[in-house]
Amino acid sequence: MMTSRGGDTAFILTVLAIVVPLLALLPVARHADEVLDRQRPMYDDLVHVEWLEYQALRDTGSAVEIDVEGEAVAIGDAEFQPSDGVRIVVEVPAPEQFCVQVSNSFGDSSARSCFDPADPPRDPDRSQSVQPAA
């Protein structure tokens, strides 16, 4: 039979066994959150540029090659201003094809995202939320 003191000790050890690892993981979670926050403008720009390039492709039959950082650029009928510290590169390997890659001043960069006619970009202004590509 466990005494009251033994029960208190077991409870405290159980609580410590749960709380201490969670506290140890707090800096890891905080760092992951900071990384996601600094990448968000980069991925928001990626989604917007994909949409504008798709519109240009539909309207003119060709996407627009760009390599821009910090200055506005015309994509089809629209003007786009990248977020601070974001570089956008659009390659047009074929008339009905384009690939977008973005990077930021922190050294983060996205994977190369190429247009897929079977899954065209969606209008980011009509989307509920923008999620970074995995």
PDB file of C-alpha atoms in Angstrom:
ATOM      1  CA  MET A   1       0.000   0.000   0.000  1.00  0.00           C
ATOM      2  CA  MET A   2       1.357   3.395  -1.015  1.00  0.00           C
ATOM      3  CA  THR A   3       1.572   6.072   1.629  1.00  0.00           C
ATOM      4  CA  SER A   4       0.424   9.623   1.067  1.00  0.00           C
ATOM      5  CA  ARG A   5       4.015  10.763   0.835  1.00  0.00           C
ATOM      6  CA  GLY A   6       4.803   8.084  -1.773  1.00  0.00           C
ATOM      7  CA  GLY A   7       1.735   9.092  -3.787  1.00  0.00           C
ATOM      8  CA  ASP A   8       2.792  12.755  -3.701  1.00  0.00           C
ATOM      9  CA  THR A   9       6.283  11.842  -4.885  1.00  0.00           C
ATOM     10  CA  ALA A  10       4.928   9.732  -7.756  1.00  0.00           C
ATOM     11  CA  PHE A  11       2.602  12.573  -8.784  1.00  0.00           C
ATOM     12  CA  ILE A  12       5.419  15.135  -8.732  1.00  0.00           C
ATOM     13  CA  LEU A  13       7.723  12.827 -10.722  1.00  0.00           C
ATOM     14  CA  THR A  14       4.969  12.219 -13.274  1.00  0.00           C
ATOM     15  CA  VAL A  15       4.321  15.933 -13.676  1.00  0.00           C
ATOM     16  CA  LEU A  16       8.060  16.609 -14.017  1.00  0.00           C
ATOM     17  CA  ALA A  17       8.391  13.811 -16.571  1.00  0.00           C
ATOM     18  CA  ILE A  18       5.751  15.563 -18.682  1.00  0.00           C
ATOM     19  CA  VAL A  19       6.597  19.229 -18.113  1.00  0.00           C
ATOM     20  CA  VAL A  20      10.413  19.123 -18.407  1.00  0.00           C
ATOM     21  CA  PRO A  21      10.490  17.664 -21.966  1.00  0.00           C
ATOM     22  CA  LEU A  22       7.808  20.135 -23.058  1.00  0.00           C
ATOM     23  CA  LEU A  23       9.854  23.027 -21.684  1.00  0.00           C
ATOM     24  CA  ALA A  24      12.942  21.641 -23.433  1.00  0.00           C
ATOM     25  CA  LEU A  25      11.046  21.637 -26.761  1.00  0.00           C
ATOM     26  CA  LEU A  26       9.855  25.229 -26.384  1.00  0.00           C
ATOM     27  CA  PRO A  27      12.986  26.777 -28.007  1.00  0.00           C
ATOM     28  CA  VAL A  28      12.670  24.346 -30.931  1.00  0.00           C
ATOM     29  CA  ALA A  29       9.038  25.302 -31.471  1.00  0.00           C
ATOM     30  CA  ARG A  30       9.873  28.983 -31.170  1.00  0.00           C
ATOM     31  CA  HIS A  31      12.648  28.678 -33.784  1.00  0.00           C
ATOM     32  CA  ALA A  32      10.331  26.816 -36.173  1.00  0.00           C
ATOM     33  CA  ASP A  33       7.746  29.568 -35.749  1.00  0.00           C
ATOM     34  CA  GLU A  34      10.337  32.274 -36.496  1.00  0.00           C
ATOM     35  CA  VAL A  35      11.446  30.443 -39.653  1.00  0.00           C
ATOM     36  CA  LEU A  36       7.847  30.143 -40.866  1.00  0.00           C
ATOM     37  CA  ASP A  37       7.216  33.828 -40.143  1.00  0.00           C
ATOM     38  CA  ARG A  38      10.261  34.960 -42.124  1.00  0.00           C
ATOM     39  CA  GLN A  39       9.349  32.669 -45.054  1.00  0.00           C
ATOM     40  CA  ARG A  40       5.684  33.706 -45.254  1.00  0.00           C
ATOM     41  CA  PRO A  41       6.230  36.835 -47.458  1.00  0.00           C
ATOM     42  CA  MET A  42       8.367  34.753 -49.809  1.00  0.00           C
ATOM     43  CA  TYR A  43       5.667  32.119 -50.283  1.00  0.00           C
ATOM     44  CA  ASP A  44       2.909  34.746 -50.530  1.00  0.00           C
ATOM     45  CA  ASP A  45       4.883  36.339 -53.383  1.00  0.00           C
ATOM     46  CA  LEU A  46       5.344  32.924 -55.021  1.00  0.00           C
ATOM     47  CA  VAL A  47       1.587  32.324 -55.068  1.00  0.00           C
ATOM     48  CA  HIS A  48       0.847  35.813 -56.436  1.00  0.00           C
ATOM     49  CA  VAL A  49       3.471  35.580 -59.176  1.00  0.00           C
ATOM     50  CA  GLU A  50       2.270  32.127 -60.229  1.00  0.00           C
ATOM     51  CA  TRP A  51      -1.243  33.549 -60.579  1.00  0.00           C
ATOM     52  CA  LEU A  52      -0.080  36.603 -62.555  1.00  0.00           C
ATOM     53  CA  GLU A  53       2.116  34.479 -64.835  1.00  0.00           C
ATOM     54  CA  TYR A  54      -0.817  32.130 -65.442  1.00  0.00           C
ATOM     55  CA  GLN A  55      -3.010  35.108 -66.356  1.00  0.00           C
ATOM     56  CA  ALA A  56      -0.323  36.408 -68.746  1.00  0.00           C
ATOM     57  CA  LEU A  57      -0.009  32.933 -70.271  1.00  0.00           C
ATOM     58  CA  ARG A  58      -3.784  32.727 -70.800  1.00  0.00           C
ATOM     59  CA  ASP A  59      -4.063  36.262 -72.197  1.00  0.00           C
ATOM     60  CA  THR A  60      -0.969  36.434 -74.426  1.00  0.00           C
ATOM     61  CA  GLY A  61       0.072  32.819 -74.932  1.00  0.00           C
ATOM     62  CA  SER A  62       3.370  33.282 -73.103  1.00  0.00           C
ATOM     63  CA  ALA A  63       4.544  33.903 -69.562  1.00  0.00           C
ATOM     64  CA  VAL A  64       7.011  36.696 -68.691  1.00  0.00           C
ATOM     65  CA  GLU A  65      10.603  35.963 -67.674  1.00  0.00           C
ATOM     66  CA  ILE A  66      11.641  37.997 -64.651  1.00  0.00           C
ATOM     67  CA  ASP A  67      14.471  38.208 -62.159  1.00  0.00           C
ATOM     68  CA  VAL A  68      13.536  40.890 -59.666  1.00  0.00           C
ATOM     69  CA  GLU A  69      14.244  41.955 -56.113  1.00  0.00           C
ATOM     70  CA  GLY A  70      13.034  45.173 -54.532  1.00  0.00           C
ATOM     71  CA  GLU A  71      11.486  46.761 -57.593  1.00  0.00           C
ATOM     72  CA  ALA A  72       8.104  46.559 -59.251  1.00  0.00           C
ATOM     73  CA  VAL A  73       7.731  44.490 -62.398  1.00  0.00           C
ATOM     74  CA  ALA A  74       5.014  44.234 -65.034  1.00  0.00           C
ATOM     75  CA  ILE A  75       3.535  40.766 -65.478  1.00  0.00           C
ATOM     76  CA  GLY A  76       0.932  40.852 -68.197  1.00  0.00           C
ATOM     77  CA  ASP A  77      -1.514  43.657 -67.404  1.00  0.00           C
ATOM     78  CA  ALA A  78      -0.547  43.797 -63.727  1.00  0.00           C
ATOM     79  CA  GLU A  79       2.299  45.369 -61.831  1.00  0.00           C
ATOM     80  CA  PHE A  80       3.790  43.351 -58.986  1.00  0.00           C
ATOM     81  CA  GLN A  81       5.963  44.613 -56.134  1.00  0.00           C
ATOM     82  CA  PRO A  82       7.906  41.864 -54.322  1.00  0.00           C
ATOM     83  CA  SER A  83       8.003  41.905 -50.536  1.00  0.00           C
ATOM     84  CA  ASP A  84      11.072  43.426 -48.893  1.00  0.00           C
ATOM     85  CA  GLY A  85      14.057  41.098 -49.162  1.00  0.00           C
ATOM     86  CA  VAL A  86      12.354  38.684 -51.586  1.00  0.00           C
ATOM     87  CA  ARG A  87      13.890  37.781 -54.949  1.00  0.00           C
ATOM     88  CA  ILE A  88      11.681  36.257 -57.628  1.00  0.00           C
ATOM     89  CA  VAL A  89      12.981  34.388 -60.658  1.00  0.00           C
ATOM     90  CA  VAL A  90      10.621  33.219 -63.404  1.00  0.00           C
ATOM     91  CA  GLU A  91      11.988  31.106 -66.237  1.00  0.00           C
ATOM     92  CA  VAL A  92      10.027  30.389 -69.406  1.00  0.00           C
ATOM     93  CA  PRO A  93      11.509  27.164 -70.852  1.00  0.00           C
ATOM     94  CA  ALA A  94       8.727  26.814 -73.454  1.00  0.00           C
ATOM     95  CA  PRO A  95       5.960  29.102 -74.787  1.00  0.00           C
ATOM     96  CA  GLU A  96       3.249  27.502 -72.648  1.00  0.00           C
ATOM     97  CA  GLN A  97       5.408  26.788 -69.608  1.00  0.00           C
ATOM     98  CA  PHE A  98       6.906  28.755 -66.729  1.00  0.00           C
ATOM     99  CA  CYS A  99       8.769  27.965 -63.520  1.00  0.00           C
ATOM    100  CA  VAL A 100       8.960  30.223 -60.469  1.00  0.00           C
ATOM    101  CA  GLN A 101      11.480  30.179 -57.650  1.00  0.00           C
ATOM    102  CA  VAL A 102      11.664  32.646 -54.777  1.00  0.00           C
ATOM    103  CA  SER A 103      14.292  33.331 -52.139  1.00  0.00           C
ATOM    104  CA  ASN A 104      14.726  35.794 -49.314  1.00  0.00           C
ATOM    105  CA  SER A 105      17.504  37.761 -47.664  1.00  0.00           C
ATOM    106  CA  PHE A 106      17.699  35.182 -44.843  1.00  0.00           C
ATOM    107  CA  GLY A 107      18.987  32.537 -47.278  1.00  0.00           C
ATOM    108  CA  ASP A 108      15.700  30.634 -47.562  1.00  0.00           C
ATOM    109  CA  SER A 109      14.519  29.556 -50.990  1.00  0.00           C
ATOM    110  CA  SER A 110      11.577  27.673 -52.400  1.00  0.00           C
ATOM    111  CA  ALA A 111      11.632  24.659 -54.628  1.00  0.00           C
ATOM    112  CA  ARG A 112      11.249  25.407 -58.324  1.00  0.00           C
ATOM    113  CA  SER A 113       7.497  25.512 -58.974  1.00  0.00           C
ATOM    114  CA  CYS A 114       6.526  24.849 -62.597  1.00  0.00           C
ATOM    115  CA  PHE A 115       3.160  25.416 -64.253  1.00  0.00           C
ATOM    116  CA  ASP A 116       0.999  22.316 -64.536  1.00  0.00           C
ATOM    117  CA  PRO A 117      -1.949  22.723 -66.959  1.00  0.00           C
ATOM    118  CA  ALA A 118      -3.810  19.965 -65.096  1.00  0.00           C
ATOM    119  CA  ASP A 119      -3.584  21.959 -61.837  1.00  0.00           C
ATOM    120  CA  PRO A 120      -3.444  25.682 -62.692  1.00  0.00           C
ATOM    121  CA  PRO A 121      -2.742  28.291 -59.991  1.00  0.00           C
ATOM    122  CA  ARG A 122      -5.660  29.721 -58.048  1.00  0.00           C
ATOM    123  CA  ASP A 123      -6.361  33.394 -57.477  1.00  0.00           C
ATOM    124  CA  PRO A 124      -4.666  34.159 -54.131  1.00  0.00           C
ATOM    125  CA  ASP A 125      -7.107  36.997 -53.455  1.00  0.00           C
ATOM    126  CA  ARG A 126      -9.973  34.504 -53.471  1.00  0.00           C
ATOM    127  CA  SER A 127      -8.209  31.817 -51.415  1.00  0.00           C
ATOM    128  CA  GLN A 128      -8.943  31.493 -47.716  1.00  0.00           C
ATOM    129  CA  SER A 129      -5.303  31.003 -46.766  1.00  0.00           C
ATOM    130  CA  VAL A 130      -1.936  30.606 -48.430  1.00  0.00           C
ATOM    131  CA  GLN A 131       0.142  27.636 -47.339  1.00  0.00           C
ATOM    132  CA  PRO A 132       3.861  27.200 -48.068  1.00  0.00           C
ATOM    133  CA  ALA A 133       4.706  24.471 -50.517  1.00  0.00           C
ATOM    134  CA  ALA A 134       6.136  21.402 -48.865  1.00  0.00           C
TER     135      ALA A 134
END
